[in-house]
Amino acid sequence: MLVLLTGGTGGAKLVLGFHEETAPEDLVVVCNTADDSVVHGLHVSPDVDTIVYTLAGLIDPAKGWGIRDDTFTVLDQLQRLGNESWFRLGDRDIATHVTRTRLLAEGQPLSRVTAALCRALAVRSTVLPMSDQRVETRLSTSVGDLSFQEYFVKARWQPEVQTLRYRGMERCLPAPGVLDAIGNAAMVVVCPSNPATSIGPILAVPGVRQALRETSSRVVAVSPMVQGRSFSGPAHKLMATLGVEASVTGLAGAYRDFVDVLVIDAEDQDLQPAIEKLGVEVWATSIRMDSLDDKKRLARDLLQLSS
Ligand code: GDP
């Protein structure tokens, strides 16, 4: 069993690579849920949905989120009725959120709801939310206190971020199966997701970081950055909130207590000695994943590290 820790768009690229290169049943994908929000009364789990749609072959490949060829009739009408529409929800995507909201209202935990959605969409891998309890990333910024979606989507990650916190984290527990999966994995892969807003919350779930330190399986992390910049989005800007510099050396510093190998881009190879000094092994290769072939190649190479 291979355990993948991931956020949404960046992590999903590598998740797809593994899905194509291994038996899908052998994958356990643990998703960040600190970006979850209630939109038009519906419970939206953006990272879980990106992963489920990716594994179901439904993802919109151009955007990296949402359902391919979806329409926006409901959102247009919601806007006409005076609702905000900056958070884009397609019509078919809304069906997922209606179903999730109904099942949660009936008393099912998010992990069971996610399993039901996976079954309905013929996903063969196991997708686990990091927790069944509600956790929310809050950013204190130059324009006030924002949720992750307000910062990322509405404000297009332009405000300066001073601090970041995961509201509700102290009361939450890992979802059923998360700790067992980490403990029994053949390998754990920390996907190239935002270290502050995607991986950070998963690591902060009580018990998860300790399980990663204690597991006998190899823990491998793939960098979401090259030359001090993210491939997309604000990850490099948010590294300071973790108390480290925006570079793969900073990333190694943030993950050094549980990561065995950090996979960095060949362009960052000059930083290998500094990372090794932190006690983290380095593997330098091409970590950009534009095509399906890139995703499969990186997944195939990572599988070699488990043996
Ligand atoms: P979010 O939940 O949608 O923010 O998605 P993630 O946190 O999973 O992914 C965002 C991260 O993916 C960003 O930090 C990007 O730099 C990273 N990313 C995007 N494309 C690539 C890629 O091709 N290769 C690597 N290594 N990282 C990528």
Tab-separated table of C-alpha atoms and ligand atoms in Angstrom:
chain	number	residue	atom	x	y	z
A	1	MET	CA	0.000	0.000	0.000
A	2	LEU	CA	1.213	3.440	-0.999
A	3	VAL	CA	0.053	6.425	1.065
A	4	LEU	CA	-0.080	9.848	-0.584
A	5	LEU	CA	-0.571	13.063	1.408
A	6	THR	CA	-1.978	15.789	-0.812
A	7	GLY	CA	-3.795	19.042	-1.370
A	8	GLY	CA	-5.594	19.760	-4.644
A	9	THR	CA	-4.202	20.844	-7.998
A	10	GLY	CA	-0.435	20.246	-7.625
A	11	GLY	CA	-0.700	17.058	-5.592
A	12	ALA	CA	-3.323	15.681	-7.971
A	13	LYS	CA	-0.775	15.646	-10.796
A	14	LEU	CA	1.381	13.138	-8.942
A	15	VAL	CA	-1.648	11.221	-7.633
A	16	LEU	CA	-2.685	10.695	-11.266
A	17	GLY	CA	0.824	9.492	-12.127
A	18	PHE	CA	0.661	6.863	-9.366
A	19	HIS	CA	-2.868	5.884	-10.395
A	20	GLU	CA	-1.581	5.126	-13.893
A	21	GLU	CA	1.576	3.324	-12.746
A	22	THR	CA	0.276	1.107	-9.888
A	23	ALA	CA	-2.825	-0.878	-9.023
A	24	PRO	CA	-5.371	1.831	-8.043
A	25	GLU	CA	-6.548	-0.383	-5.146
A	26	ASP	CA	-3.083	-0.040	-3.578
A	27	LEU	CA	-3.350	3.742	-3.217
A	28	VAL	CA	-4.544	5.483	-0.059
A	29	VAL	CA	-4.824	9.225	-0.650
A	30	VAL	CA	-5.058	11.438	2.450
A	31	CYS	CA	-6.469	14.853	1.554
A	32	ASN	CA	-6.324	18.251	3.190
A	33	THR	CA	-9.756	19.468	4.336
A	34	ALA	CA	-8.752	22.796	5.916
A	35	ASP	CA	-9.863	24.565	2.677
A	36	ASP	CA	-13.407	23.203	3.074
A	37	SER	CA	-16.088	25.844	3.129
A	38	VAL	CA	-19.834	26.294	3.029
A	39	VAL	CA	-20.853	27.937	-0.244
A	40	HIS	CA	-24.538	28.696	-0.940
A	41	GLY	CA	-25.332	26.441	1.994
A	42	LEU	CA	-23.376	23.528	0.474
A	43	HIS	CA	-20.349	21.804	2.040
A	44	VAL	CA	-17.533	22.056	-0.513
A	45	SER	CA	-14.316	20.023	-0.022
A	46	PRO	CA	-12.110	21.432	-2.795
A	47	ASP	CA	-9.066	19.194	-2.332
A	48	VAL	CA	-11.045	15.995	-1.777
A	49	ASP	CA	-13.097	16.776	-4.889
A	50	THR	CA	-10.040	17.515	-7.032
A	51	ILE	CA	-8.575	14.155	-6.059
A	52	VAL	CA	-11.850	12.218	-6.491
A	53	TYR	CA	-12.505	13.802	-9.899
A	54	THR	CA	-8.910	13.079	-10.947
A	55	LEU	CA	-9.176	9.410	-9.950
A	56	ALA	CA	-12.620	9.138	-11.587
A	57	GLY	CA	-11.309	10.582	-14.881
A	58	LEU	CA	-13.698	13.548	-14.585
A	59	ILE	CA	-11.293	16.387	-13.796
A	60	ASP	CA	-11.133	19.454	-16.014
A	61	PRO	CA	-7.515	19.146	-17.216
A	62	ALA	CA	-7.182	22.802	-18.225
A	63	LYS	CA	-8.205	24.239	-14.856
A	64	GLY	CA	-6.983	21.366	-12.675
A	65	TRP	CA	-10.220	21.531	-10.633
A	66	GLY	CA	-13.918	20.997	-11.328
A	67	ILE	CA	-15.535	18.640	-13.818
A	68	ARG	CA	-14.566	18.580	-17.492
A	69	ASP	CA	-17.086	20.303	-19.824
A	70	ASP	CA	-19.207	21.410	-16.885
A	71	THR	CA	-21.724	24.235	-17.364
A	72	PHE	CA	-22.421	27.140	-14.990
A	73	THR	CA	-26.185	27.657	-15.359
A	74	VAL	CA	-26.934	27.344	-11.636
A	75	LEU	CA	-24.161	29.779	-10.707
A	76	ASP	CA	-25.387	32.310	-13.297
A	77	GLN	CA	-28.881	32.131	-11.834
A	78	LEU	CA	-27.538	32.376	-8.264
A	79	GLN	CA	-25.748	35.558	-9.309
A	80	ARG	CA	-28.968	36.934	-10.836
A	81	LEU	CA	-30.659	36.318	-7.519
A	82	GLY	CA	-28.050	38.470	-5.759
A	83	ASN	CA	-25.585	35.828	-4.562
A	84	GLU	CA	-21.804	36.154	-4.776
A	85	SER	CA	-20.294	34.102	-7.594
A	86	TRP	CA	-16.506	34.471	-7.250
A	87	PHE	CA	-16.232	30.863	-6.070
A	88	ARG	CA	-16.877	29.006	-9.314
A	89	LEU	CA	-19.083	25.936	-8.967
A	90	GLY	CA	-20.166	24.074	-12.095
A	91	ASP	CA	-23.581	22.417	-12.409
A	92	ARG	CA	-22.336	18.831	-12.170
A	93	ASP	CA	-19.893	19.795	-9.438
A	94	ILE	CA	-22.836	21.197	-7.461
A	95	ALA	CA	-24.419	17.722	-7.564
A	96	THR	CA	-21.405	16.456	-5.567
A	97	HIS	CA	-21.828	19.207	-2.958
A	98	VAL	CA	-25.599	18.669	-2.676
A	99	THR	CA	-24.987	14.949	-2.072
A	100	ARG	CA	-22.217	15.595	0.472
A	101	THR	CA	-24.298	18.186	2.318
A	102	ARG	CA	-27.295	15.830	2.496
A	103	LEU	CA	-25.255	12.872	3.773
A	104	LEU	CA	-23.490	15.068	6.372
A	105	ALA	CA	-26.879	16.443	7.493
A	106	GLU	CA	-28.067	12.841	7.895
A	107	GLY	CA	-25.231	12.356	10.377
A	108	GLN	CA	-22.601	10.557	8.289
A	109	PRO	CA	-18.963	11.580	8.896
A	110	LEU	CA	-17.004	13.143	6.024
A	111	SER	CA	-14.877	9.989	5.609
A	112	ARG	CA	-17.981	7.832	4.963
A	113	VAL	CA	-19.457	10.475	2.690
A	114	THR	CA	-16.198	10.579	0.705
A	115	ALA	CA	-16.185	6.770	0.428
A	116	ALA	CA	-19.784	6.866	-0.849
A	117	LEU	CA	-18.893	9.482	-3.481
A	118	CYS	CA	-15.892	7.370	-4.551
A	119	ARG	CA	-18.081	4.272	-4.892
A	120	ALA	CA	-20.660	6.145	-6.935
A	121	LEU	CA	-17.940	7.463	-9.275
A	122	ALA	CA	-16.167	4.066	-9.554
A	123	VAL	CA	-12.963	5.264	-7.886
A	124	ARG	CA	-10.944	2.207	-6.887
A	125	SER	CA	-8.365	3.909	-4.667
A	126	THR	CA	-9.120	4.864	-1.064
A	127	VAL	CA	-9.587	8.602	-0.536
A	128	LEU	CA	-9.527	9.764	3.090
A	129	PRO	CA	-10.158	13.272	4.376
A	130	MET	CA	-7.464	14.130	6.939
A	131	SER	CA	-10.168	14.470	9.605
A	132	ASP	CA	-13.907	14.122	10.047
A	133	GLN	CA	-13.952	17.271	12.164
A	134	ARG	CA	-14.092	20.750	10.719
A	135	VAL	CA	-10.767	22.622	10.541
A	136	GLU	CA	-10.375	25.950	8.796
A	137	THR	CA	-7.205	27.684	7.567
A	138	ARG	CA	-7.401	31.376	8.497
A	139	LEU	CA	-4.905	33.929	7.221
A	140	SER	CA	-4.256	37.211	8.916
A	141	THR	CA	-3.361	39.573	6.055
A	142	SER	CA	-2.823	43.197	5.101
A	143	VAL	CA	-6.587	43.397	4.306
A	144	GLY	CA	-7.812	41.556	7.413
A	145	ASP	CA	-8.602	38.011	8.520
A	146	LEU	CA	-9.432	35.814	5.504
A	147	SER	CA	-10.453	32.218	4.865
A	148	PHE	CA	-8.240	30.347	2.416
A	149	GLN	CA	-10.782	30.712	-0.422
A	150	GLU	CA	-11.175	34.452	0.225
A	151	TYR	CA	-7.383	34.819	0.051
A	152	PHE	CA	-6.723	32.426	-2.817
A	153	VAL	CA	-9.736	32.788	-5.111
A	154	LYS	CA	-11.380	36.134	-4.291
A	155	ALA	CA	-8.232	38.166	-3.521
A	156	ARG	CA	-6.072	36.171	-6.016
A	157	TRP	CA	-3.402	35.695	-3.296
A	158	GLN	CA	-2.300	39.325	-3.500
A	159	PRO	CA	-2.610	40.453	0.180
A	160	GLU	CA	0.496	40.179	2.338
A	161	VAL	CA	0.088	37.318	4.792
A	162	GLN	CA	1.367	37.860	8.324
A	163	THR	CA	0.294	34.664	10.055
A	164	LEU	CA	-1.682	31.581	9.321
A	165	ARG	CA	-3.589	29.290	11.673
A	166	TYR	CA	-5.727	26.171	11.420
A	167	ARG	CA	-8.872	26.976	13.366
A	168	GLY	CA	-10.353	23.984	15.197
A	169	MET	CA	-7.222	21.835	14.826
A	170	GLU	CA	-6.795	21.202	18.579
A	171	ARG	CA	-10.246	19.550	18.711
A	172	CYS	CA	-9.860	17.344	15.662
A	173	LEU	CA	-8.816	13.716	15.253
A	174	PRO	CA	-7.342	11.932	12.248
A	175	ALA	CA	-10.097	10.347	10.125
A	176	PRO	CA	-10.470	6.578	10.602
A	177	GLY	CA	-7.753	4.770	8.654
A	178	VAL	CA	-5.267	7.647	8.382
A	179	LEU	CA	-2.828	6.594	11.123
A	180	ASP	CA	-3.092	2.882	10.238
A	181	ALA	CA	-2.365	3.661	6.604
A	182	ILE	CA	0.761	5.647	7.518
A	183	GLY	CA	1.917	2.923	9.908
A	184	ASN	CA	1.440	0.095	7.386
A	185	ALA	CA	2.484	1.829	4.169
A	186	ALA	CA	5.105	0.438	1.814
A	187	MET	CA	5.998	4.095	1.276
A	188	VAL	CA	4.506	7.468	2.186
A	189	VAL	CA	4.718	10.226	-0.416
A	190	VAL	CA	4.197	13.854	0.531
A	191	CYS	CA	2.928	15.236	-2.776
A	192	PRO	CA	4.127	18.572	-4.224
A	193	SER	CA	1.321	20.501	-2.562
A	194	ASN	CA	1.430	23.854	-0.783
A	195	PRO	CA	3.452	23.215	2.439
A	196	ALA	CA	1.527	25.870	4.417
A	197	THR	CA	-2.071	25.472	3.267
A	198	SER	CA	-2.281	21.858	2.008
A	199	ILE	CA	0.390	19.712	3.698
A	200	GLY	CA	0.656	21.915	6.828
A	201	PRO	CA	-2.899	21.170	7.978
A	202	ILE	CA	-2.494	17.388	7.435
A	203	LEU	CA	0.732	17.421	9.488
A	204	ALA	CA	-0.991	19.428	12.234
A	205	VAL	CA	-3.804	16.894	12.757
A	206	PRO	CA	-3.011	15.487	16.206
A	207	GLY	CA	-1.050	12.242	15.832
A	208	VAL	CA	-0.225	12.490	12.129
A	209	ARG	CA	3.246	14.012	12.382
A	210	GLN	CA	4.201	11.539	15.087
A	211	ALA	CA	2.927	8.625	12.959
A	212	LEU	CA	5.106	9.870	10.098
A	213	ARG	CA	8.135	10.054	12.379
A	214	GLU	CA	7.512	6.573	13.744
A	215	THR	CA	6.510	4.641	10.624
A	216	SER	CA	9.092	2.134	9.434
A	217	SER	CA	8.200	2.877	5.820
A	218	ARG	CA	10.138	5.412	3.781
A	219	VAL	CA	8.703	8.913	3.715
A	220	VAL	CA	9.466	10.783	0.502
A	221	ALA	CA	8.457	14.390	-0.201
A	222	VAL	CA	8.345	16.042	-3.627
A	223	SER	CA	9.041	19.774	-3.758
A	224	PRO	CA	6.342	22.104	-5.109
A	225	MET	CA	9.033	24.716	-5.784
A	226	VAL	CA	12.049	25.287	-7.953
A	227	GLN	CA	14.591	28.119	-7.611
A	228	GLY	CA	12.628	29.573	-4.691
A	229	ARG	CA	9.354	29.864	-6.617
A	230	SER	CA	6.215	27.749	-6.727
A	231	PHE	CA	5.198	26.212	-10.049
A	232	SER	CA	1.843	27.885	-9.431
A	233	GLY	CA	0.085	29.711	-6.600
A	234	PRO	CA	1.447	31.304	-3.421
A	235	ALA	CA	3.396	28.469	-1.730
A	236	HIS	CA	6.710	30.398	-1.865
A	237	LYS	CA	5.035	33.477	-0.352
A	238	LEU	CA	3.653	31.442	2.555
A	239	MET	CA	6.855	29.610	3.535
A	240	ALA	CA	7.651	32.425	6.011
A	241	THR	CA	4.496	31.481	7.976
A	242	LEU	CA	6.211	28.118	8.629
A	243	GLY	CA	9.321	29.957	9.867
A	244	VAL	CA	11.515	28.829	6.959
A	245	GLU	CA	12.914	30.423	3.806
A	246	ALA	CA	11.229	29.998	0.424
A	247	SER	CA	13.511	27.346	-1.054
A	248	VAL	CA	13.936	23.592	-1.077
A	249	THR	CA	16.374	24.025	1.808
A	250	GLY	CA	13.591	25.743	3.765
A	251	LEU	CA	11.252	22.913	2.795
A	252	ALA	CA	13.765	20.350	4.055
A	253	GLY	CA	13.934	22.299	7.321
A	254	ALA	CA	10.149	22.189	7.665
A	255	TYR	CA	9.917	18.438	6.924
A	256	ARG	CA	13.251	17.169	8.304
A	257	ASP	CA	11.819	15.452	11.406
A	258	PHE	CA	9.825	12.912	9.369
A	259	VAL	CA	11.064	12.940	5.761
A	260	ASP	CA	13.742	10.489	4.599
A	261	VAL	CA	14.133	11.726	1.030
A	262	LEU	CA	13.353	15.128	-0.513
A	263	VAL	CA	12.886	15.098	-4.270
A	264	ILE	CA	14.009	18.403	-5.774
A	265	ASP	CA	14.374	19.710	-9.285
A	266	ALA	CA	17.709	19.236	-11.058
A	267	GLU	CA	17.877	23.039	-11.295
A	268	ASP	CA	18.180	23.152	-7.476
A	269	GLN	CA	20.938	20.541	-7.301
A	270	ASP	CA	23.439	23.085	-5.916
A	271	LEU	CA	21.361	23.080	-2.693
A	272	GLN	CA	21.831	19.311	-2.188
A	273	PRO	CA	24.745	19.632	0.316
A	274	ALA	CA	22.804	22.136	2.484
A	275	ILE	CA	19.783	19.805	2.566
A	276	GLU	CA	21.911	16.756	3.354
A	277	LYS	CA	23.406	18.690	6.272
A	278	LEU	CA	19.889	18.780	7.716
A	279	GLY	CA	19.893	14.975	7.685
A	280	VAL	CA	17.586	14.618	4.671
A	281	GLU	CA	18.573	12.544	1.628
A	282	VAL	CA	18.166	14.278	-1.720
A	283	TRP	CA	17.136	13.054	-5.117
A	284	ALA	CA	17.390	15.621	-7.911
A	285	THR	CA	15.384	15.032	-11.086
A	286	SER	CA	12.812	16.827	-13.226
A	287	ILE	CA	9.816	17.533	-10.981
A	288	ARG	CA	7.778	19.617	-13.430
A	289	MET	CA	4.638	17.699	-14.437
A	290	ASP	CA	3.024	19.258	-17.476
A	291	SER	CA	2.078	16.161	-19.480
A	292	LEU	CA	0.626	12.817	-18.435
A	293	ASP	CA	3.981	11.302	-19.381
A	294	ASP	CA	5.753	13.630	-16.897
A	295	LYS	CA	3.366	12.515	-14.126
A	296	LYS	CA	3.813	8.829	-14.925
A	297	ARG	CA	7.589	9.106	-15.195
A	298	LEU	CA	7.931	10.792	-11.821
A	299	ALA	CA	5.570	8.273	-10.173
A	300	ARG	CA	7.486	5.357	-11.736
A	301	ASP	CA	10.801	6.726	-10.508
A	302	LEU	CA	9.414	7.300	-7.009
A	303	LEU	CA	8.167	3.702	-6.892
A	304	GLN	CA	11.800	2.628	-7.213
A	305	LEU	CA	12.516	4.377	-3.910
A	306	SER	CA	10.113	2.089	-2.038
A	307	SER	CA	12.021	-1.069	-2.913
B	1	GDP	P1	-4.259	23.483	-4.019
B	1	GDP	O1	-4.931	22.806	-2.888
B	1	GDP	O2	-5.092	23.621	-5.260
B	1	GDP	O3	-3.494	24.735	-3.637
B	1	GDP	O4	-3.193	22.462	-4.539
B	1	GDP	P2	-1.861	21.856	-3.963
B	1	GDP	O5	-1.502	22.451	-2.657
B	1	GDP	O6	-1.957	20.371	-4.079
B	1	GDP	O7	-0.872	22.311	-5.094
B	1	GDP	C1	-0.326	23.575	-5.216
B	1	GDP	C2	1.167	23.410	-5.372
B	1	GDP	O8	1.445	22.546	-6.471
B	1	GDP	C3	1.874	24.715	-5.676
B	1	GDP	O9	2.744	25.006	-4.612
B	1	GDP	C4	2.627	24.437	-6.967
B	1	GDP	O10	3.932	25.001	-6.982
B	1	GDP	C5	2.681	22.931	-7.016
B	1	GDP	N1	2.758	22.429	-8.385
B	1	GDP	C6	1.947	22.755	-9.417
B	1	GDP	N2	2.373	22.149	-10.542
B	1	GDP	C7	3.472	21.424	-10.222
B	1	GDP	C8	4.355	20.584	-10.980
B	1	GDP	O11	4.202	20.378	-12.184
B	1	GDP	N3	5.380	20.000	-10.310
B	1	GDP	C9	5.581	20.200	-8.966
B	1	GDP	N4	6.615	19.597	-8.392
B	1	GDP	N5	4.762	20.994	-8.217
B	1	GDP	C10	3.725	21.590	-8.853
